Each structure stands twice: as structure tokens, then as C-alpha cells.
Short mmCIF file of C-alpha atoms in Angstrom, two decimals:
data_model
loop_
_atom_site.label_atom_id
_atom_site.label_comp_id
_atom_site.label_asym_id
_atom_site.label_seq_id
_atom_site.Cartn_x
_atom_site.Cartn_y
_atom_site.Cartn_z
CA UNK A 1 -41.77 -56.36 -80.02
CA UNK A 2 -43.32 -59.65 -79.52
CA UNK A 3 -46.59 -58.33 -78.77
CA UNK A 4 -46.73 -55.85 -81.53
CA UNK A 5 -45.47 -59.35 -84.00
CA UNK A 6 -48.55 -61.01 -81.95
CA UNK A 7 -50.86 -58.18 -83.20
CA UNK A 8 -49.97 -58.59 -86.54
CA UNK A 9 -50.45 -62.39 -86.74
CA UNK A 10 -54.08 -61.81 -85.38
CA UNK A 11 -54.81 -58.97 -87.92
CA UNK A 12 -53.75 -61.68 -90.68
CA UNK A 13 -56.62 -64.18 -89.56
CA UNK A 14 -59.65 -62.08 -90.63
CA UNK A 15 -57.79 -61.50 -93.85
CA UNK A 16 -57.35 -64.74 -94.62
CA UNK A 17 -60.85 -65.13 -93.78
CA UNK A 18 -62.47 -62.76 -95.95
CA UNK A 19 -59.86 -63.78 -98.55
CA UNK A 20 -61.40 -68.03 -98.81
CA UNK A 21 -64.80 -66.27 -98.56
CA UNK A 22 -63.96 -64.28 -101.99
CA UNK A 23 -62.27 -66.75 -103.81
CA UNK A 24 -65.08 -69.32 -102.98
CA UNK A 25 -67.55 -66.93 -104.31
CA UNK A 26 -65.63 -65.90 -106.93
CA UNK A 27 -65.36 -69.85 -108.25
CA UNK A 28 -69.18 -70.54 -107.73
CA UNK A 29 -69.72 -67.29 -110.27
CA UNK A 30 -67.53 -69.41 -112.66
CA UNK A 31 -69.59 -70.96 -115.79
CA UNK A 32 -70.24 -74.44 -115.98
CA UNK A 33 -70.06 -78.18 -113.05
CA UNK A 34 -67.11 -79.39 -111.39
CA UNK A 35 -69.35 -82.63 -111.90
CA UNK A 36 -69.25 -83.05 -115.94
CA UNK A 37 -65.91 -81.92 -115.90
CA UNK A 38 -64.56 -84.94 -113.76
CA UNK A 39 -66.68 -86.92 -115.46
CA UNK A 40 -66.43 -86.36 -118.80
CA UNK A 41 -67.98 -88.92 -121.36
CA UNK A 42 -69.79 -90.38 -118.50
CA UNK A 43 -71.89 -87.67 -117.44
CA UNK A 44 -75.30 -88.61 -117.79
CA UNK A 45 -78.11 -87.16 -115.29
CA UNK A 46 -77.90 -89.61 -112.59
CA UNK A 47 -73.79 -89.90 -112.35
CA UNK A 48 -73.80 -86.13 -111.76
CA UNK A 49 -76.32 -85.81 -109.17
CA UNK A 50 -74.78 -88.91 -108.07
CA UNK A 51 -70.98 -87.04 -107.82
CA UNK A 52 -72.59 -83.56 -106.54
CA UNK A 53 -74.04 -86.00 -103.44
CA UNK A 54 -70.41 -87.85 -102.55
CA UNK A 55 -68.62 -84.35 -103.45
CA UNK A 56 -71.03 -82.25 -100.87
CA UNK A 57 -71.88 -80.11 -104.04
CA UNK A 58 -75.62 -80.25 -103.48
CA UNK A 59 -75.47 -78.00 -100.61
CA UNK A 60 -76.11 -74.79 -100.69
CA UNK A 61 -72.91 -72.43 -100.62
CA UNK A 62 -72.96 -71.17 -97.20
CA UNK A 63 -72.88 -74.90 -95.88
CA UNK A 64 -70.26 -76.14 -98.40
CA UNK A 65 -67.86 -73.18 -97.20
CA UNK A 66 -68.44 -73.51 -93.61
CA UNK A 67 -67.73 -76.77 -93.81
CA UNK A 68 -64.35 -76.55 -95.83
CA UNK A 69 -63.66 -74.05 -93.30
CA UNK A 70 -64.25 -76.39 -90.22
CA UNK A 71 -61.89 -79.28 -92.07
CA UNK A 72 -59.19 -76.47 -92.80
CA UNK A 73 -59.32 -75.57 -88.74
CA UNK A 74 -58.33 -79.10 -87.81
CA UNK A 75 -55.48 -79.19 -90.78
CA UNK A 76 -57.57 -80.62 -93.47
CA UNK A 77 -57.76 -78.31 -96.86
CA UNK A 78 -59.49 -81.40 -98.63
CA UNK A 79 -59.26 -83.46 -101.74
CA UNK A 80 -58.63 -82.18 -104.97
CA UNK A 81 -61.26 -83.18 -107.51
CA UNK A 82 -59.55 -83.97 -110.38
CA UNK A 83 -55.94 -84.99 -109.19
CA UNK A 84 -57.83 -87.45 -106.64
CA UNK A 85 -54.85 -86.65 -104.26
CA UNK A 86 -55.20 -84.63 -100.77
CA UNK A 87 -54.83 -80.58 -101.30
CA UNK A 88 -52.60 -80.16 -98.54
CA UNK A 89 -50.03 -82.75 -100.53
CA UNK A 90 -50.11 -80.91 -103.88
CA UNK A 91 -49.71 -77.49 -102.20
CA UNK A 92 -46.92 -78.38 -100.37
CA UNK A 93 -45.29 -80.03 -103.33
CA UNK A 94 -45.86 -77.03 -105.62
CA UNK A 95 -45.01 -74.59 -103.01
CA UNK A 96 -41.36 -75.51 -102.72
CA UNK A 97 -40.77 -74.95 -106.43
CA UNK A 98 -42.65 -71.45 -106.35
CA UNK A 99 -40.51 -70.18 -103.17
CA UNK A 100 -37.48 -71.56 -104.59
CA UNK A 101 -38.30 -68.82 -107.93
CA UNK A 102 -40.28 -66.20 -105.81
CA UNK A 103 -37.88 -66.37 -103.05
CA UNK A 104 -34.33 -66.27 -105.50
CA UNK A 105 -36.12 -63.34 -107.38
CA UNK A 106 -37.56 -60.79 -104.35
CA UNK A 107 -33.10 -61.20 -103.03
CA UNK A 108 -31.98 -60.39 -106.81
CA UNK A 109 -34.88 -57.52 -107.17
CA UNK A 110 -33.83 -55.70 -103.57
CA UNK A 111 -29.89 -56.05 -104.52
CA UNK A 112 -30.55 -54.62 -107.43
CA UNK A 113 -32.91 -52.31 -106.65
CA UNK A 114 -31.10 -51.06 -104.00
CA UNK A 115 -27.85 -50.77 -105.43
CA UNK A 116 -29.82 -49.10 -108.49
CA UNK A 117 -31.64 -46.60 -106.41
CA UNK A 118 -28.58 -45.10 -104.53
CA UNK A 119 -26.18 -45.52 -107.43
CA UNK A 120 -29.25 -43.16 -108.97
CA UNK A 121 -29.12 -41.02 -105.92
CA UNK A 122 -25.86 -40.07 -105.41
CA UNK A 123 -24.80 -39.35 -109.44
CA UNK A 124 -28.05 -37.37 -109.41
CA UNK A 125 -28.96 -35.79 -112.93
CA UNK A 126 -25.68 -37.67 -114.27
CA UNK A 127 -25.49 -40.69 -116.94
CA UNK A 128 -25.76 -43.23 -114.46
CA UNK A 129 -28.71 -41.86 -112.80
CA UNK A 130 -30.37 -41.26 -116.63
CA UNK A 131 -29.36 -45.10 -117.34
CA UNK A 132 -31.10 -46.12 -114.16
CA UNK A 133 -34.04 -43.94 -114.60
CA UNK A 134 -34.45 -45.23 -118.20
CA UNK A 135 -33.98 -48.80 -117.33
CA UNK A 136 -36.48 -48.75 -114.48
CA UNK A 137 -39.21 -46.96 -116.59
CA UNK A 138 -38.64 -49.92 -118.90
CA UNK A 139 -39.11 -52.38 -116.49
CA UNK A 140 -41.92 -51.54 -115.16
CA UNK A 141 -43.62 -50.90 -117.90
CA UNK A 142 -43.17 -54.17 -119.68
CA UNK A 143 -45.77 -57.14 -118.69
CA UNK A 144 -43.84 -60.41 -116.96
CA UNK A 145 -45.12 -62.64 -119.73
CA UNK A 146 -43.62 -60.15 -122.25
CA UNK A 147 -40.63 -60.09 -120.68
CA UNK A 148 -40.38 -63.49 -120.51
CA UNK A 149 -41.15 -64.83 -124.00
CA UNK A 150 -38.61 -61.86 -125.01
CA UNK A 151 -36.20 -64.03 -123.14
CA UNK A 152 -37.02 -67.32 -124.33
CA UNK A 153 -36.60 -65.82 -127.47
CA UNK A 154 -33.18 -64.53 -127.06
CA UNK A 155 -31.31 -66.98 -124.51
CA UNK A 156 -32.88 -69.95 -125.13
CA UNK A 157 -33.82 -69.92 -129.20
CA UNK A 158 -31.37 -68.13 -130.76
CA UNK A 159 -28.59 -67.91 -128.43
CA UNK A 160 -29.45 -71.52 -126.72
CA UNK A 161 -27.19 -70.59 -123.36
CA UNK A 162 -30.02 -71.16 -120.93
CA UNK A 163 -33.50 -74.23 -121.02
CA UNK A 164 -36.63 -72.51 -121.91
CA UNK A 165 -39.22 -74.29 -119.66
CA UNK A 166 -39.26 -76.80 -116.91
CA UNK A 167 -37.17 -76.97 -113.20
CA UNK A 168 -35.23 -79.86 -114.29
CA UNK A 169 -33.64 -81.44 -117.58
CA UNK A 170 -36.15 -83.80 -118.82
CA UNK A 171 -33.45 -86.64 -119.44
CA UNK A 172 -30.77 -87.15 -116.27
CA UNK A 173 -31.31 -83.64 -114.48
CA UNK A 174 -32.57 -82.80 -110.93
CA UNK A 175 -29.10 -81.72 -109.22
CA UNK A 176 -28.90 -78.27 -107.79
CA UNK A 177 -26.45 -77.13 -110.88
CA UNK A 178 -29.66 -78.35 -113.01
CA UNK A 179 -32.38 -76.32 -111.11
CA UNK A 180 -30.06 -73.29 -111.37
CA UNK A 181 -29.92 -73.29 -114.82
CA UNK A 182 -33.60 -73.72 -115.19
CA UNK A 183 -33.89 -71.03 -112.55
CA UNK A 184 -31.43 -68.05 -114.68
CA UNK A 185 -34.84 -67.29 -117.14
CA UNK A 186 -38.04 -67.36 -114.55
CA UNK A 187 -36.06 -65.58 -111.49
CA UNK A 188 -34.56 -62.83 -113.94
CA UNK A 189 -38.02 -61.92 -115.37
CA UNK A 190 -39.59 -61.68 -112.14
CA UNK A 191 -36.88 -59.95 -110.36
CA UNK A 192 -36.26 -57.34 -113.24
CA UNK A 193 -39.75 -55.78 -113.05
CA UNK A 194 -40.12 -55.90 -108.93
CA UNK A 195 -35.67 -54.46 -108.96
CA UNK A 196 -37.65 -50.98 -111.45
CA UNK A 197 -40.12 -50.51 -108.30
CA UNK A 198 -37.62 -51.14 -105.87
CA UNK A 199 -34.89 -48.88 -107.12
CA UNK A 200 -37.32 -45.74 -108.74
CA UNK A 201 -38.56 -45.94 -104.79
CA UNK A 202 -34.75 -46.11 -102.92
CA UNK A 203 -33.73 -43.39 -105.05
CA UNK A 204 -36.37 -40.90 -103.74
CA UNK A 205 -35.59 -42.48 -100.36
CA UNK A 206 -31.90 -41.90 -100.86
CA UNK A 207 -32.29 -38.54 -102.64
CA UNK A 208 -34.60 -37.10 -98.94
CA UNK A 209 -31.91 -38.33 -96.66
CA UNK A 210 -28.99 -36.71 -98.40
CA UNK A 211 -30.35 -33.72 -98.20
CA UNK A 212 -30.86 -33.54 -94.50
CA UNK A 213 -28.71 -32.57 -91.81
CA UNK A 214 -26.77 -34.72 -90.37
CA UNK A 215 -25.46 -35.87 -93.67
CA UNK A 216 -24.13 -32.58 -94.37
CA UNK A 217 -22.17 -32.78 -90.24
CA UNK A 218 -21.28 -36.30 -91.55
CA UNK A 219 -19.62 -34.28 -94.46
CA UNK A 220 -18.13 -31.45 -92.83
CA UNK A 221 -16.46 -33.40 -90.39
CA UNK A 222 -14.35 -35.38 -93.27
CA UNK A 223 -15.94 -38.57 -93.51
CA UNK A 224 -15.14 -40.52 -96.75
CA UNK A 225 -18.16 -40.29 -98.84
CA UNK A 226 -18.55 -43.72 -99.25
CA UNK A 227 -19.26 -44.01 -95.22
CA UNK A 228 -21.13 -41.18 -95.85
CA UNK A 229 -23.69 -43.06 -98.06
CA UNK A 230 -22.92 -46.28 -96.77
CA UNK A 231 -22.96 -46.01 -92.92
CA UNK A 232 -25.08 -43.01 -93.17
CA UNK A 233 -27.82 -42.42 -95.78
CA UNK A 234 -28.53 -45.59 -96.37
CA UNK A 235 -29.00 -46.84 -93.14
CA UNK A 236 -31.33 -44.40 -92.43
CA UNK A 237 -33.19 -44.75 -95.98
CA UNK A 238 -33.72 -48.53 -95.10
CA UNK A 239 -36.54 -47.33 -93.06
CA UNK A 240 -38.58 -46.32 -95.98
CA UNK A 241 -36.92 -48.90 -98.50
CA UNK A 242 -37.65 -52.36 -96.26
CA UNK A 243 -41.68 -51.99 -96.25
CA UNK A 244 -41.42 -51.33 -100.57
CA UNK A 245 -39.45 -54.77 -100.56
CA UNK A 246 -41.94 -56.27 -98.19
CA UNK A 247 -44.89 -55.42 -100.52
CA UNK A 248 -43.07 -56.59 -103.15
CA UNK A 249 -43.04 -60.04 -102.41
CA UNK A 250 -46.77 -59.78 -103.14
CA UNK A 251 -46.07 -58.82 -106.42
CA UNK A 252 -43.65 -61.21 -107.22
CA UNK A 253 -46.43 -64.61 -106.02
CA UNK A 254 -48.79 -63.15 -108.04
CA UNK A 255 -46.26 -62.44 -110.81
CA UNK A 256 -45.37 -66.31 -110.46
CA UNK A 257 -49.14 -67.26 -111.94
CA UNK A 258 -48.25 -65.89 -115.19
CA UNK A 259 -43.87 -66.30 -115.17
CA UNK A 260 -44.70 -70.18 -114.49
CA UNK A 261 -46.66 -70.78 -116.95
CA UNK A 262 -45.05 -69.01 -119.33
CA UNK A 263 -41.93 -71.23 -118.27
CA UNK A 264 -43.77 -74.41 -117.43
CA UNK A 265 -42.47 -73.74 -113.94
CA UNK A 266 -44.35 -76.60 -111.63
CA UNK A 267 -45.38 -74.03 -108.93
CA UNK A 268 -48.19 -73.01 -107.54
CA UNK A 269 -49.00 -70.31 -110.24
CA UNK A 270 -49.26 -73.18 -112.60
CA UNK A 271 -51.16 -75.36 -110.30
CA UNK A 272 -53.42 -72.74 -109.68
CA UNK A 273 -54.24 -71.65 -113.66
CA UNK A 274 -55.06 -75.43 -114.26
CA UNK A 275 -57.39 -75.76 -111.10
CA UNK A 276 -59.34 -72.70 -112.30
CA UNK A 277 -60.38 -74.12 -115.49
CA UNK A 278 -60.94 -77.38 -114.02
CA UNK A 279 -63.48 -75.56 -111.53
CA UNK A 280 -61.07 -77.77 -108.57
CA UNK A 281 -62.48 -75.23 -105.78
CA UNK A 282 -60.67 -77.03 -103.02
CA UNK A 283 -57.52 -76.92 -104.40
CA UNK A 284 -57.75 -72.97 -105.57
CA UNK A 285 -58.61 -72.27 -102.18
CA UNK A 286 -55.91 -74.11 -101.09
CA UNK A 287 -53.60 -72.77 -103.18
CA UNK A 288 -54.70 -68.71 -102.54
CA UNK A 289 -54.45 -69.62 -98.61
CA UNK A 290 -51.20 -70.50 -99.10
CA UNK A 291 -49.74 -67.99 -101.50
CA UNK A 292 -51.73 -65.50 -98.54
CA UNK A 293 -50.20 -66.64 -95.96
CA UNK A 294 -47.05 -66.60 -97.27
CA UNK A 295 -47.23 -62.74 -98.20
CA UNK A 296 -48.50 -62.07 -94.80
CA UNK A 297 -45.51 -63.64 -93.21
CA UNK A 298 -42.82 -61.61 -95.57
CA UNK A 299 -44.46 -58.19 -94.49
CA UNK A 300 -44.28 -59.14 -90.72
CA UNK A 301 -40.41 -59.81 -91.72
CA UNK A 302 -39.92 -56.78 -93.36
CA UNK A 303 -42.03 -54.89 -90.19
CA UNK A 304 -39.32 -56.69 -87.79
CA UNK A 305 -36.61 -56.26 -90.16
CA UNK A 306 -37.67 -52.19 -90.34
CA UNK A 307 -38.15 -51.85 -86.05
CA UNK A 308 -34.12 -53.22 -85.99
CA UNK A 309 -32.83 -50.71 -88.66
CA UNK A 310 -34.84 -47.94 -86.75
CA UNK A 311 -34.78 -48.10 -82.83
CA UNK A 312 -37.96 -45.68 -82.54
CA UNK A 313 -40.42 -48.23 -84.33
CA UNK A 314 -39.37 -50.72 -81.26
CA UNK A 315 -41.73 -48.62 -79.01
#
């Protein structure tokens, strides 16, 4: 186990890799100088050649990657252009608030999901298996932002249970009660969407192992049904159902881009939409390492969490 978890960690490095070599290109395609827009007012001829020289912009692109890249291997991901503050700070500030929603709604999306898809399963072709089916073709079909204007609209404007935007009250909040309310709207509309892949997936899990075998010996030799399913099915459809949740996870950082800023969350997602159109390379690159790594550390989870459920995948 260890050195298949080993593996798996070295696989991720040329990922990563080729990942900061795409978004670096992709941000040197983008129109327009990260020079006039610090500058502003002030950018005549000489203070932008001036800025390009302190900021290592002059270079040619090959050079200003490979040197990023040698200041990231000894822990240094630079300093952000227009905050004027080091990358690795701002990350790690906006990082906490985006795995506090990302992480609160990949748990909500497998419960439900899960419960969903063998709920599904086992009243095959009845009303709750048409009310799941139903529900998860709406839910995947409807965009996050969608979504979560649609709430905003309904809990927060007209009903006014739950805050529209922000982590925290902007007048005496901050307390965990606080964060959870802010939490309810952005966690819900992420989790909803990822629970309709989740569960449409565990039901055709659930649905294959019920119809083999040693279900029906589990049946015939009197076993409640609810051990049946329980004990049973769905330990064995967990095999199939853990790597879906795992890949979710992607889904559900990259869902955070547009779920935070349509809830002024103060997450990465956010961070990341304002460093694109203020051309802040460093701290995009920053940010997309990050929000990488991150994935790449839930799917070795879910590959551990799979090799425990099933014995064989140890070997």
C-alpha cells in the first residue's frame, strides 16, 4: 500500500508540472500589460519599461517560468502584483475559506448521493426511484450560478431565512454559528449538483450488485433486507461509488470559481477571477497549484479509501 500511495504522489508531480506550464501560457495569450494595469494613471513609457525590469517581465517566457519554477522549489510562489503581499500568504488565507465550502459540500453531496442512489435502487421503477431520477436530471442539468441566484432569490430576498453573500455578518459576526449560516446557501448549491452525479452513478452501482449472486444466498438464507442492502450491496457497491466521489471533488473546486463569486465567498475561486483580470500571473499560478494539488490529494484518499472497502485492490 505505501508504495502503490508513493506511486501516485510521483505521478502527481509531472501533472502539476505541465499544469503551471499551461496556465502560464495561457495568461501570456491574455490581452493587454500587467505593467499599465498596476500602474494606472502613471503609466507613461519609461515607468513601464521601468516596472517590466524590477518585475522580471522583460524576459522572455521560457526564462520568466523557469525561474518562478526554481523560487516555487525552495517554497517561494512569489509576490502578487497588485495586492503587494507574498502569494503563498493570500493562498493560504483564501484556501481555508474555499475548503471550509468545498470540503462541507463534497460530505453533503456523497450522503446524499448515496442515500439517493440506493434509495433509487432498491424501490426500482417505484415513486421514489421516479422522484430521485427526476430530481437528479434536474440537478445536473442546472448551471451552479443558476442555481445559486435561484436561491438568493428565494431564501435570502423573499423569504430572508438565510445572508445572501459574504462568510461572516458584516457588523459583530465571525463565530462558528455565523459562518454556518453564511455557509447553508454556497455549500447547498454546490453539493446539490455534485449529490445528481453521485446518486444517478450509486444507483447503477447498486442496481449491478443486487442482481448478482451472493445477494440472492444473502436472501435465501433469511437475512433482513436491510442487512441485505446495508451489510451487503452496498459494501460491495462502494468499490465503484468511492472513485465517482473522488472525482467529484474536482468538480466541486472548480464549481467554487463561479458559487463564490456568485456569493462573494472570499475563497480562492474569487481570488482567482480577480487575479485573471488583473493579469496577477503569480498569484493565478499560485492559486491553480493549489486548487491542483488539493484534487490530487482527495483522489489518492478516495484510491486508499477504495483498497480498504475492497481487500483485492491491496495487492
Amino acid at each position: 500500500m505505501a508504495a502503490t500511495i508513493l506511486k501516485r504522489l510521483l505521478a502527481a508531480v509531472p501533472v502539476l508540472v505541465g499544469l503551471s506550464i499551461l496556465v502560464f501560457a495561457i495568461m501570456a495569450m491574455i490581452p493587454g500589460d500587467t505593467a499599465l494595469a498596476i500602474l494606472g494613471s502613471y503609466a507613461t513609457p519609461e515607468n513601464v519599461a521601468r516596472l517590466n525590469a524590477q518585475l522580471g517581465l522583460d524576459r522572455s517566457l521560457p526564462e520568466q517560468y523557469l525561474i518562478w519554477a526554481g523560487n516555487l522549489l525552495q517554497g517561494d510562489l512569489g509576490q502578487s502584483y497588485i495586492l503587494n503581499r507574498p502569494v503563498l500568504d493570500e493562498v493560504s488565507e483564501r484556501f481555508s475559506a474555499t475548503l471550509i465550502l468545498a470540503g462541507t459540500a463534497l460530505v453533503l453531496a456523497s450522503l446524499l448521493g448515496i442515500l439517493a442512489g440506493v434509495v433509487s435502487a432498491v424501490r426500482q421503477f417505484g415513486w421514489a426511484d421516479r422522484i430521485v431520477t427526476f430530481a437528479v436530471l434536474i440537478g445536473i442539468s442546472m448551471p451552479a450560478f443558476l442555481l445559486g441566484l435561484v436561491f438568493i432569490l428565494v431564501f435570502a430576498v423573499r423569504l430572508r431565512w438565510l445572508p445572501a453573500s459574504g462568510m461572516t455578518a458584516v457588523y459583530g459576526g465571525g463565530g462558528p454559528g455565523d459562518i454556518l449560516k453564511h455557509l447553508i446557501l454556497p455549500a447547498s448549491t454546490l453539493a446539490i449538483i455534485a449529490a445528481g452525479v453521485i446518486a444517478r452513478l450509486s444507483r447503477a452501482a447498486m442496481l449491478e450488485v443486487l442482481r448478482q449472486d451472493f445477494i440472492r444466498t444473502a436472501r435465501a438464507k433469511g437475512l433482513p433486507e436491510r442487512l441485505v442492502v446495508g451489510r451487503h450491496a452496498l459494501r460491495a457497491a462502494l468499490v465503484q461509488i468511492i472513485p465517482i466521489v473522488g472525482l467529484q471533488a474536482g468538480f466541486v473546486l472548480g464549481g467554487a470559481v463561479y458559487v463564490e463569486t456568485v456569493f462573494q465567498w472570499p475563497g480562492l475561486g474569487a481570488m482567482l477571477v480577480q487575479a485573471v483580470s488583473t493579469r496577477d500571473l503569480l498569484l493565478v499560478q499560485g492559486g491553480v497549484l493549489v486548487a491542483a494539488g488539493c484534487y490530487v490529494l482527495v483522489n489518492l484518499a478516495a484510491d486508499i479509501a477504495q483498497a480498504m472497502v475492497d481487500p483485492r485492490l491491496r495487492v
